[in-house]
């Protein structure tokens, strides 16, 4: 069972207890009909055994036919039992459906009345129709199969015991072993199913993003990186599919052990059982219990738990998870809570600064692994950055700094956890919405063929000439603009140096209305003076700034610095980190030298 499913079960347990407590009468009547089903299972095998031992083998065919007649009546009464069970089942499933519908309608109406970001609840129709019906059908299937297995197995096992205790000794071990093996597969197979779905969704999301950004990928020269990311996602999806297939094979083996081994064990033990006084009729009755009652009920149980159970948990997770997200949004809109830059990657502690706004950036237990069996690049990372905060990120090469910026930018999905910008999840969000939330400036800046003004105003097309001139002056870009011939002059990207391209991209990001600015070593080609000027201009911009530091001066200028070292993360001011982070002291010594 995954953490998401465990969370769904925890949320479901209290209302489920209340729901069942109000339907005790229905449950009692359902149990009485189930007892009748248990008696039916007992009678069929018992009557077959008596018809052989006391009838046909005792030269009393009339008695044998009488017992067979009793078995026939027991079989035919099954229709009446099933009818009674379904009549009582409706008293449980229909109120569940009505309750889910009311809950979904109430939440959707409350969200519509509240307004706020996110607009109307577009998923409400799916929850009210398809998802609620799936929940009702899956719940009904689980109730039927679980109840049938428990009472049928009780009747059949009691019948085996009544025929001869030795029959239980032969039949019960393989039956229990198969059932135990099946139950053992439930948790890892559910996790494998979720990983396979997540891998498939991540691959589809990557393909959609790459297709929509082909021009930018070609212009930035980041096509090979996107190709490598796609290859990694394909490998992850294939590995997840292989894992799922492996657990499916184990589940098939469990079905084989529970469904066929008891019959085989009984056949092998016939001679020994006969030597211990087990009659022919008892053996035939035992086979009847296995073939007609125990094994079909067990097979149905395994199928239902593996299919209906998974569907029910997923649907309830969607319904209850959507409601929980709406409640969180409502709390964010109505009750401003404490925020501020906090960081902890277990087992590190959190560091917080109070603010009256929704965090500009928040990571909740984010883990990222490039491959199913690969060591995580980021492991259970928690991060909270306040609006207007200037955060620097430092660490050795390859430790995950660029990975962190890609996760925050929404171009990379975490393996586990959640990334939020301005209170909104970024994973799976359309490119237009992401562009309104954040700007990412990579190490290799993107400048396209066009005018200087078009390049600078690429992320804010309504910028005035005065705003463009002010931004050019703030970054010291005036000499370059004059050399090129002014804002209306044409830019040829190949004629610009890497540092000049970076300055153009930084001014473009400075003019963007997005509240979060991410610099992934975006000043590495600038001299120290130009870098200081650019970072000071960006820090004075209205919004939040996260910088992957290229020099020590970037960390010193920041309000706080996040140190990643692959084991734990620490956050604090330059002076604080010098006192408590050996890695930061080593990096500082390297930079100073």
Coordinates of C-alpha atoms in Angstrom, one line a residue:
X1 CA 0.0 0.0 0.0
X2 CA 1.4 3.4 -1.0
X3 CA 1.4 6.5 1.2
X4 CA -1.4 8.0 -1.0
X5 CA -3.6 4.9 -0.4
X6 CA -2.7 4.8 3.3
X7 CA -3.7 8.5 3.5
X8 CA -7.0 7.7 1.7
X9 CA -7.7 4.9 4.1
X10 CA -7.0 7.2 7.1
X11 CA -9.4 9.8 5.7
X12 CA -12.0 7.2 5.0
X13 CA -11.9 5.3 8.3
X14 CA -13.9 7.8 10.5
X15 CA -16.7 8.5 8.0
X16 CA -16.9 4.7 7.2
X17 CA -17.4 3.9 10.8
X18 CA -20.2 6.5 11.1
X19 CA -21.7 5.3 7.9
X20 CA -21.9 1.6 9.0
X21 CA -23.0 2.5 12.5
X22 CA -26.2 4.1 11.1
X23 CA -27.0 0.9 9.1
X24 CA -26.8 -1.8 11.8
X25 CA -30.2 -3.2 10.8
X26 CA -29.2 -3.6 7.2
X27 CA -25.9 -5.2 8.2
X28 CA -27.7 -7.7 10.5
X29 CA -30.1 -8.8 7.8
X30 CA -27.2 -9.1 5.4
X31 CA -25.4 -11.3 7.9
X32 CA -28.4 -13.5 8.3
X33 CA -28.7 -14.1 4.5
X34 CA -25.0 -14.8 4.5
X35 CA -25.4 -17.4 7.2
X36 CA -28.0 -19.1 4.9
X37 CA -25.3 -19.1 2.2
X38 CA -22.9 -20.7 4.6
X39 CA -25.4 -23.4 5.4
X40 CA -26.0 -24.0 1.7
X41 CA -22.3 -24.5 1.2
X42 CA -22.2 -26.9 4.1
X43 CA -25.2 -28.9 2.9
X44 CA -24.0 -29.5 -0.7
X45 CA -20.8 -31.3 0.2
X46 CA -22.2 -33.0 3.2
X47 CA -25.1 -34.4 1.2
X48 CA -22.9 -35.7 -1.5
X49 CA -20.7 -37.5 1.0
X50 CA -23.8 -39.1 2.7
X51 CA -25.4 -40.1 -0.6
X52 CA -22.3 -42.1 -1.4
X53 CA -21.5 -43.7 2.0
X54 CA -25.0 -44.2 3.3
X55 CA -26.7 -44.7 0.0
X56 CA -25.1 -46.0 -3.1
X57 CA -22.1 -47.8 -1.5
X58 CA -24.5 -49.2 1.2
X59 CA -26.8 -50.7 -1.5
X60 CA -29.5 -48.2 -0.6
X61 CA -30.0 -46.1 -3.8
X62 CA -33.2 -44.6 -2.4
X63 CA -31.3 -43.1 0.5
X64 CA -28.6 -42.0 -1.9
X65 CA -31.1 -40.2 -4.1
X66 CA -32.7 -38.6 -1.0
X67 CA -29.3 -37.1 0.0
X68 CA -28.7 -35.9 -3.6
X69 CA -32.2 -34.4 -3.5
X70 CA -31.2 -32.4 -0.4
X71 CA -28.0 -31.3 -2.2
X72 CA -30.2 -30.2 -5.2
X73 CA -32.5 -28.2 -2.9
X74 CA -29.5 -26.5 -1.3
X75 CA -28.2 -25.5 -4.8
X76 CA -31.6 -24.2 -6.0
X77 CA -32.1 -22.2 -2.8
X78 CA -29.0 -20.3 -3.8
X79 CA -31.1 -18.1 -6.0
X80 CA -33.3 -17.1 -3.1
X81 CA -30.2 -16.4 -1.0
X82 CA -28.6 -14.2 -3.7
X83 CA -31.9 -12.3 -4.1
X84 CA -32.0 -11.6 -0.4
X85 CA -28.3 -10.6 -0.3
X86 CA -28.8 -8.1 -3.2
X87 CA -31.9 -6.6 -1.6
X88 CA -29.9 -5.8 1.6
X89 CA -26.8 -4.8 -0.4
X90 CA -28.8 -1.9 -1.9
X91 CA -29.4 -0.6 1.6
X92 CA -25.6 -0.1 2.0
X93 CA -24.4 0.9 -1.5
X94 CA -27.1 3.4 -2.5
X95 CA -26.7 5.6 0.7
X96 CA -22.9 5.5 0.0
X97 CA -23.5 6.8 -3.6
X98 CA -25.9 9.5 -2.3
X99 CA -23.5 10.6 0.3
X100 CA -20.6 10.9 -2.2
X101 CA -22.8 12.9 -4.6
X102 CA -23.9 15.3 -1.8
X103 CA -20.3 15.7 -0.7
X104 CA -19.1 16.4 -4.2
X105 CA -21.9 18.9 -4.9
X106 CA -21.4 20.7 -1.6
X107 CA -17.7 21.1 -2.3
X108 CA -18.1 22.2 -5.9
X109 CA -20.9 24.7 -5.0
X110 CA -18.7 26.1 -2.1
X111 CA -15.8 26.6 -4.5
X112 CA -18.0 28.2 -7.1
X113 CA -19.5 30.6 -4.5
X114 CA -16.0 31.3 -3.2
X115 CA -14.5 32.2 -6.6
X116 CA -10.9 32.9 -6.1
X117 CA -8.0 31.4 -8.2
X118 CA -8.7 28.3 -10.1
X119 CA -12.2 29.3 -11.2
X120 CA -14.9 26.7 -11.4
X121 CA -14.5 23.1 -10.5
X122 CA -14.2 21.5 -13.9
X123 CA -13.7 18.0 -12.5
X124 CA -17.0 18.1 -10.7
X125 CA -18.9 16.5 -13.5
X126 CA -16.5 13.5 -13.6
X127 CA -16.8 13.1 -9.8
X128 CA -20.6 13.3 -9.8
X129 CA -21.1 10.8 -12.6
X130 CA -18.3 8.4 -13.6
X131 CA -16.2 8.4 -10.4
X132 CA -19.2 8.1 -8.0
X133 CA -20.6 5.2 -10.0
X134 CA -17.2 3.5 -10.0
X135 CA -17.0 3.9 -6.2
X136 CA -20.5 2.5 -5.7
X137 CA -19.9 -0.5 -8.1
X138 CA -16.5 -1.2 -6.6
X139 CA -17.8 -1.0 -3.1
X140 CA -20.7 -3.3 -3.9
X141 CA -18.3 -5.8 -5.5
X142 CA -16.0 -5.8 -2.5
X143 CA -18.9 -6.3 0.0
X144 CA -20.3 -9.2 -2.1
X145 CA -17.0 -11.0 -2.5
X146 CA -15.7 -10.5 1.0
X147 CA -19.0 -11.6 2.5
X148 CA -19.3 -14.5 0.2
X149 CA -15.8 -15.7 0.8
X150 CA -16.0 -15.5 4.6
X151 CA -19.4 -17.3 4.9
X152 CA -18.8 -19.8 2.1
X153 CA -15.4 -20.7 3.4
X154 CA -16.8 -21.1 6.9
X155 CA -19.5 -23.5 5.7
X156 CA -17.1 -25.5 3.5
X157 CA -14.3 -25.8 6.2
X158 CA -16.9 -26.8 8.8
X159 CA -18.2 -29.4 6.3
X160 CA -14.6 -30.8 5.8
X161 CA -14.2 -31.0 9.6
X162 CA -17.5 -32.8 9.9
X163 CA -16.5 -35.4 7.3
X164 CA -13.1 -36.0 8.8
X165 CA -10.5 -33.8 10.5
X166 CA -7.7 -35.3 8.4
X167 CA -9.2 -33.6 5.3
X168 CA -8.5 -30.2 6.8
X169 CA -4.9 -31.1 7.5
X170 CA -4.4 -31.8 3.7
X171 CA -6.5 -29.0 2.2
X172 CA -5.9 -26.1 4.6
X173 CA -2.1 -25.5 4.3
X174 CA -1.9 -25.0 0.5
X175 CA -5.1 -23.0 0.6
X176 CA -3.7 -20.7 3.3
X177 CA -0.3 -20.5 1.6
X178 CA -1.9 -19.3 -1.6
X179 CA -4.1 -16.8 0.1
X180 CA -1.1 -15.5 2.2
X181 CA 1.0 -15.1 -0.9
X182 CA -1.7 -13.2 -2.6
X183 CA -2.2 -10.8 0.3
X184 CA 1.6 -10.3 0.4
X185 CA 1.4 -9.0 -3.2
X186 CA -1.3 -6.4 -2.6
X187 CA 1.0 -3.7 -1.2
X188 CA 3.9 -3.9 -3.6
X189 CA 1.7 -4.4 -6.6
X190 CA -0.4 -1.4 -5.7
X191 CA 2.8 0.6 -5.4
X192 CA 4.0 -0.8 -8.7
X193 CA 0.7 0.2 -10.4
X194 CA 1.1 3.7 -9.1
X195 CA 4.7 4.0 -10.2
X196 CA 3.7 2.7 -13.7
X197 CA 0.9 5.2 -13.9
X198 CA 3.2 8.0 -12.7
X199 CA 5.9 7.0 -15.2
X200 CA 3.5 6.9 -18.0
X201 CA 2.0 10.3 -17.1
X202 CA 5.5 11.8 -16.8
X203 CA 6.5 10.5 -20.2
X204 CA 3.3 11.8 -21.8
X205 CA 3.8 15.2 -20.1
X206 CA 7.4 15.4 -21.3
X207 CA 6.3 14.6 -24.8
X208 CA 3.6 17.2 -24.8
X209 CA 5.9 19.9 -23.4
X210 CA 8.7 19.0 -25.8
X211 CA 6.3 19.2 -28.8
X212 CA 5.0 22.6 -27.7
X213 CA 8.6 23.9 -27.1
X214 CA 10.4 22.6 -30.2
X215 CA 11.3 26.2 -31.3
X216 CA 12.7 27.1 -28.0
X217 CA 14.6 23.8 -27.7
X218 CA 16.2 24.3 -31.0
X219 CA 17.0 28.0 -30.3
X220 CA 18.5 27.3 -26.9
X221 CA 20.4 24.2 -28.0
X222 CA 18.8 22.2 -25.3
X223 CA 17.4 19.5 -27.6
X224 CA 20.0 16.9 -26.5
X225 CA 19.1 17.5 -22.9
X226 CA 15.4 17.1 -23.6
X227 CA 16.2 13.9 -25.5
X228 CA 18.2 12.5 -22.6
X229 CA 15.3 13.4 -20.2
X230 CA 12.9 11.6 -22.6
X231 CA 15.2 8.6 -22.7
X232 CA 15.4 8.5 -18.9
X233 CA 11.6 8.7 -18.7
X234 CA 11.2 5.9 -21.2
X235 CA 13.6 3.8 -19.2
X236 CA 11.7 4.6 -16.0
X237 CA 8.4 3.6 -17.6
X238 CA 9.9 0.3 -18.9
X239 CA 11.4 -0.5 -15.5
X240 CA 8.1 0.3 -13.8
X241 CA 6.3 -2.0 -16.3
X242 CA 8.7 -4.8 -15.7
X243 CA 8.3 -4.5 -12.0
X244 CA 4.5 -4.5 -12.4
X245 CA 4.7 -7.6 -14.6
X246 CA 6.9 -9.3 -12.0
X247 CA 4.4 -8.8 -9.3
X248 CA 1.6 -9.9 -11.6
X249 CA 3.5 -13.1 -12.1
X250 CA 3.7 -13.6 -8.4
X251 CA 0.0 -13.0 -8.1
X252 CA -0.7 -15.5 -10.8
X253 CA 1.4 -18.0 -8.9
X254 CA -0.6 -17.3 -5.8
X255 CA -3.8 -18.0 -7.7
X256 CA -2.3 -21.3 -8.9
X257 CA -1.2 -22.3 -5.4
X258 CA -4.6 -21.5 -3.8
X259 CA -6.7 -22.7 -6.8
X260 CA -5.1 -25.9 -7.8
X261 CA -2.7 -27.1 -5.1
X262 CA -5.4 -28.1 -2.6
X263 CA -7.1 -30.4 -5.2
X264 CA -3.7 -31.9 -6.2
X265 CA -2.8 -32.4 -2.5
X266 CA -6.1 -34.2 -1.9
X267 CA -5.5 -36.4 -4.9
X268 CA -2.0 -37.3 -3.8
X269 CA -3.2 -38.0 -0.2
X270 CA -6.2 -40.2 -1.2
X271 CA -4.4 -43.5 -0.4
X272 CA -3.1 -42.3 3.0
X273 CA -6.5 -40.8 3.9
X274 CA -8.2 -44.1 3.1
X275 CA -5.7 -45.8 5.4
X276 CA -6.8 -43.4 8.2
X277 CA -10.4 -44.3 7.9
X278 CA -11.6 -41.6 5.5
X279 CA -14.5 -43.0 3.5
X280 CA -15.0 -42.7 -0.3
X281 CA -18.0 -40.5 0.3
X282 CA -16.0 -38.2 2.5
X283 CA -13.4 -37.8 -0.2
X284 CA -16.0 -37.1 -2.8
X285 CA -17.6 -34.5 -0.5
X286 CA -14.2 -32.9 0.1
X287 CA -13.7 -32.5 -3.6
X288 CA -17.2 -31.1 -3.9
X289 CA -16.4 -28.5 -1.2
X290 CA -13.2 -27.5 -3.0
X291 CA -14.5 -27.4 -6.5
X292 CA -18.0 -26.0 -5.8
X293 CA -17.4 -23.6 -2.9
X294 CA -13.9 -22.9 -1.6
X295 CA -11.9 -22.4 -4.8
X296 CA -14.5 -20.3 -6.7
X297 CA -15.0 -18.1 -3.7
X298 CA -11.2 -17.7 -3.2
X299 CA -10.7 -16.9 -6.9
X300 CA -13.5 -14.3 -6.8
X301 CA -12.0 -12.7 -3.7
X302 CA -8.5 -12.4 -5.2
X303 CA -9.9 -10.9 -8.4
X304 CA -12.1 -8.4 -6.6
X305 CA -9.3 -7.3 -4.2
X306 CA -6.9 -6.9 -7.0
X307 CA -9.3 -5.0 -9.3
X308 CA -12.3 -3.5 -7.5
X309 CA -10.3 -2.7 -4.4
X310 CA -7.6 -0.7 -6.3
X311 CA -10.3 1.1 -8.3
X312 CA -12.2 2.1 -5.2
X313 CA -9.1 3.5 -3.5
X314 CA -8.0 5.4 -6.5
X315 CA -11.5 6.9 -7.0
X316 CA -11.9 7.8 -3.4
X317 CA -8.4 9.3 -3.5
X318 CA -9.5 11.5 -6.4
X319 CA -12.7 12.6 -4.8
X320 CA -11.4 13.1 -1.2
X321 CA -8.1 14.5 -2.5
X322 CA -9.8 17.1 -4.6
X323 CA -11.9 18.2 -1.7
X324 CA -8.8 18.4 0.5
X325 CA -7.0 20.6 -2.0
X326 CA -10.1 22.9 -2.2
X327 CA -10.1 23.2 1.6
X328 CA -6.4 24.1 1.5
X329 CA -7.0 26.8 -1.1
X330 CA -9.9 28.2 1.0
X331 CA -7.6 28.3 4.0
X332 CA -5.0 30.1 2.0
X333 CA -7.5 32.7 0.8
X334 CA -9.2 33.3 4.1
X335 CA -6.6 32.7 6.8
X336 CA -3.1 34.0 6.1
X337 CA -0.7 31.7 7.7
X338 CA 2.9 31.8 8.7
X339 CA 5.4 31.5 5.9
X340 CA 9.0 32.3 5.2
X341 CA 12.1 30.6 4.0
X342 CA 12.3 27.2 5.6
X343 CA 14.3 24.3 4.5
X344 CA 14.7 20.8 5.8
X345 CA 15.8 17.6 4.1
X346 CA 15.5 14.9 6.7
X347 CA 17.1 14.7 9.1
X348 CA 17.8 18.5 9.0
X349 CA 15.6 20.9 11.0
X350 CA 13.4 23.7 9.5
X351 CA 14.3 27.3 9.4
X352 CA 11.4 29.8 9.1
X353 CA 10.7 33.5 8.8
X354 CA 7.2 34.8 9.5
X355 CA 5.2 36.5 6.7
X356 CA 1.6 37.2 6.2
X357 CA 1.4 35.9 2.7
X358 CA 1.2 32.5 0.9
X359 CA 4.8 31.2 0.3
X360 CA 6.2 32.2 -3.0
X361 CA 7.8 28.8 -3.3
X362 CA 7.1 25.6 -1.3
X363 CA 8.5 22.0 -1.7
X364 CA 6.8 19.3 0.3
X365 CA 8.9 16.2 0.9
X366 CA 10.2 16.3 -2.7
X367 CA 12.2 13.3 -3.9
X368 CA 13.7 13.0 -7.4
X369 CA 15.5 9.9 -8.7
X370 CA 16.6 9.5 -12.3
X371 CA 15.6 5.8 -12.5
X372 CA 13.7 3.3 -10.4
X373 CA 16.8 1.9 -8.7
X374 CA 18.9 5.1 -8.8
X375 CA 19.9 6.9 -5.6
X376 CA 17.7 10.0 -5.2
X377 CA 19.3 13.3 -6.2
X378 CA 16.9 15.1 -3.8
X379 CA 15.5 13.2 -0.9
X380 CA 12.4 14.3 1.1
X381 CA 13.3 17.9 0.6
X382 CA 11.1 20.6 2.3
X383 CA 11.5 24.2 1.3
X384 CA 9.5 27.3 1.9
X385 CA 10.5 30.7 0.5
X386 CA 8.6 33.9 1.4
X387 CA 7.5 36.5 -1.2
X388 CA 10.3 38.9 -1.9
X389 CA 13.0 36.6 -0.4
X390 CA 16.4 36.3 -2.1
X391 CA 17.7 32.7 -1.8
X392 CA 21.0 31.4 -3.0
X393 CA 21.5 27.7 -3.7
X394 CA 25.0 26.2 -3.4
X395 CA 26.6 22.8 -3.4
X396 CA 29.2 20.7 -5.3
X397 CA 28.8 20.1 -9.0
X398 CA 26.1 17.4 -9.8
X399 CA 24.5 17.6 -6.3
X400 CA 21.1 18.6 -7.7
X401 CA 21.1 22.4 -7.9
X402 CA 19.9 22.5 -11.5
X403 CA 17.5 19.6 -10.8
X404 CA 16.0 21.8 -8.0
X405 CA 15.4 24.7 -10.4
X406 CA 13.8 22.5 -13.0
X407 CA 11.5 21.0 -10.4
X408 CA 10.5 24.5 -9.3
X409 CA 10.1 25.6 -12.9
X410 CA 7.7 22.7 -13.5
X411 CA 9.9 21.3 -16.4
X412 CA 10.6 18.2 -14.3
X413 CA 8.2 16.2 -12.2
X414 CA 9.3 14.9 -8.8
X415 CA 9.3 11.1 -8.1
X416 CA 7.4 11.9 -4.8
X417 CA 6.2 15.0 -3.1
X418 CA 4.8 18.3 -4.3
X419 CA 6.1 21.6 -5.6
X420 CA 4.0 24.8 -5.3
X421 CA 4.6 28.3 -6.6
X422 CA 2.4 31.0 -5.2
X423 CA 0.3 28.3 -3.5
X424 CA -0.3 26.4 -6.8
X425 CA 1.1 23.0 -7.8
X426 CA 3.4 23.3 -10.8
X427 CA 3.6 19.6 -11.9
X428 CA 1.4 19.1 -15.0
X429 CA 0.4 22.7 -15.2
X430 CA 0.2 24.1 -18.8
X431 CA 3.1 26.1 -20.2
X432 CA 1.1 29.3 -20.3
X433 CA 0.2 29.1 -16.6
X434 CA 3.8 28.2 -15.7
X435 CA 5.1 31.3 -17.6
X436 CA 2.8 33.5 -15.5
X437 CA 4.2 32.0 -12.2
X438 CA 8.0 31.9 -12.8
X439 CA 10.8 32.7 -15.1
X440 CA 13.8 30.4 -15.5
X441 CA 17.1 31.8 -16.9
X442 CA 19.5 28.9 -17.6
X443 CA 23.3 29.0 -17.9
X444 CA 23.1 29.1 -21.8
X445 CA 20.9 32.1 -22.4
X446 CA 18.4 32.2 -25.3
X447 CA 18.5 35.1 -27.7
X448 CA 16.6 34.9 -31.0
X449 CA 16.9 36.7 -34.3
X450 CA 14.8 39.9 -34.0
X451 CA 15.1 43.4 -32.7
X452 CA 16.8 44.2 -29.4
X453 CA 13.5 45.5 -28.1
X454 CA 11.7 42.3 -29.1
X455 CA 14.3 40.2 -27.2
X456 CA 14.1 42.3 -24.1
X457 CA 10.2 42.5 -24.1
X458 CA 9.7 38.8 -25.0
X459 CA 8.1 38.0 -21.7
X460 CA 6.3 41.3 -21.4
X461 CA 5.2 42.6 -24.8
X462 CA 3.4 45.6 -23.4
X463 CA 6.5 47.1 -21.8
X464 CA 6.9 50.8 -22.7
X465 CA 10.0 52.4 -24.2
X466 CA 10.7 54.1 -20.9
X467 CA 10.6 50.8 -19.0
X468 CA 13.0 49.2 -21.5
X469 CA 15.4 52.1 -21.2
X470 CA 15.3 51.9 -17.4
X471 CA 16.0 48.2 -17.4
X472 CA 18.9 48.6 -19.9
X473 CA 20.4 51.2 -17.6
X474 CA 19.9 49.1 -14.5
X475 CA 21.9 46.3 -16.0
X476 CA 24.5 48.4 -17.7
X477 CA 23.4 47.2 -21.1
X478 CA 23.6 50.6 -22.7
X479 CA 26.9 50.2 -24.5
X480 CA 25.8 46.9 -26.1
X481 CA 22.4 48.4 -27.2
X482 CA 24.3 51.4 -28.7
X483 CA 26.7 49.2 -30.5
X484 CA 23.9 47.1 -32.0
X485 CA 22.2 50.3 -33.2
X486 CA 19.4 50.9 -30.6
X487 CA 16.3 49.0 -29.4
X488 CA 15.0 48.8 -33.0
X489 CA 18.2 47.2 -34.3
X490 CA 18.3 43.6 -35.4
X491 CA 20.2 41.1 -33.2
X492 CA 22.3 38.4 -34.6
X493 CA 22.7 35.9 -31.7
X494 CA 25.9 34.4 -33.1
X495 CA 27.6 37.8 -32.9
X496 CA 27.0 38.2 -29.2
X497 CA 29.3 36.8 -26.6
X498 CA 28.0 34.4 -23.9
X499 CA 28.0 37.2 -21.3
X500 CA 26.1 39.6 -23.6
X501 CA 23.5 36.9 -24.3
X502 CA 23.2 36.4 -20.6
X503 CA 22.6 40.1 -19.9
X504 CA 19.9 40.2 -22.6
X505 CA 18.2 37.2 -21.0
X506 CA 18.5 38.7 -17.5
X507 CA 16.9 42.0 -18.6
X508 CA 14.1 40.0 -20.2
X509 CA 13.5 38.2 -16.9
X510 CA 13.7 41.4 -15.0
X511 CA 10.8 42.9 -17.1
X512 CA 8.7 39.7 -16.7
X513 CA 5.6 40.1 -14.5
X514 CA 6.1 36.5 -13.1
X515 CA 6.5 36.7 -9.3
X516 CA 9.3 34.1 -9.1
X517 CA 12.7 34.4 -10.9
X518 CA 15.0 31.4 -11.1
X519 CA 18.7 31.8 -12.1
X520 CA 20.5 28.6 -12.8
X521 CA 24.1 29.9 -12.9
X522 CA 22.7 32.5 -15.3
X523 CA 25.6 34.9 -14.5
X524 CA 28.5 32.5 -14.9
X525 CA 29.8 34.3 -18.1
X526 CA 29.7 37.7 -16.4
X527 CA 32.6 39.4 -14.7
X528 CA 32.2 39.9 -10.9
X529 CA 31.2 43.6 -11.2
X530 CA 28.5 42.9 -13.9
X531 CA 27.2 39.9 -11.9
X532 CA 26.9 42.0 -8.7
X533 CA 25.1 44.8 -10.6
X534 CA 22.7 42.3 -12.3
X535 CA 21.9 40.4 -9.0
X536 CA 21.3 43.7 -7.1
X537 CA 18.9 44.8 -9.9
X538 CA 17.1 41.5 -9.8
X539 CA 16.9 41.5 -6.0
X540 CA 15.3 45.0 -6.1
X541 CA 12.7 43.7 -8.5
X542 CA 9.2 43.1 -7.1
X543 CA 9.1 39.4 -6.6
X544 CA 11.2 36.4 -5.3
X545 CA 14.7 35.5 -6.5
X546 CA 16.3 32.1 -6.3
X547 CA 19.9 32.0 -7.6
X548 CA 22.1 28.9 -8.1
X549 CA 25.3 30.6 -7.0
X550 CA 28.4 30.7 -9.2
X551 CA 30.5 32.8 -6.9
X552 CA 30.6 33.3 -3.1
X553 CA 29.5 36.9 -3.6
X554 CA 26.1 35.6 -4.7
X555 CA 25.6 33.7 -1.5
X556 CA 26.8 36.7 0.6
X557 CA 24.3 39.0 -1.1
X558 CA 21.3 36.7 -0.6
X559 CA 19.0 36.9 2.4
X560 CA 19.6 33.2 3.0
X561 CA 21.6 30.4 1.4
X562 CA 20.6 26.8 0.9
X563 CA 23.4 24.3 1.0
X564 CA 22.8 20.9 -0.7
X565 CA 25.3 18.1 0.0
X566 CA 23.4 15.0 -0.9
X567 CA 22.8 13.9 2.7
X568 CA 21.1 16.9 4.4
X569 CA 20.2 20.4 3.5
X570 CA 20.9 23.4 5.6
X571 CA 19.7 27.0 5.2
X572 CA 20.8 30.2 6.8
X573 CA 22.7 33.4 6.4
X574 CA 26.3 33.4 5.3
X575 CA 27.5 33.9 8.9
X576 CA 25.2 31.2 10.2
X577 CA 26.3 28.6 7.7
X578 CA 30.0 29.3 8.2
X579 CA 29.4 28.2 11.8
X580 CA 27.4 25.1 11.3
X581 CA 28.0 23.7 7.7
X582 CA 31.4 22.1 7.1
X583 CA 30.6 21.9 3.4
X584 CA 29.8 25.6 3.2
X585 CA 33.1 26.4 4.8
X586 CA 34.9 24.2 2.3
X587 CA 33.1 25.9 -0.6
X588 CA 33.9 29.3 0.9
X589 CA 37.6 28.4 1.1
X590 CA 37.5 27.2 -2.5
X591 CA 35.9 30.4 -3.8
X592 CA 38.3 32.6 -1.8
X593 CA 41.3 30.8 -3.1

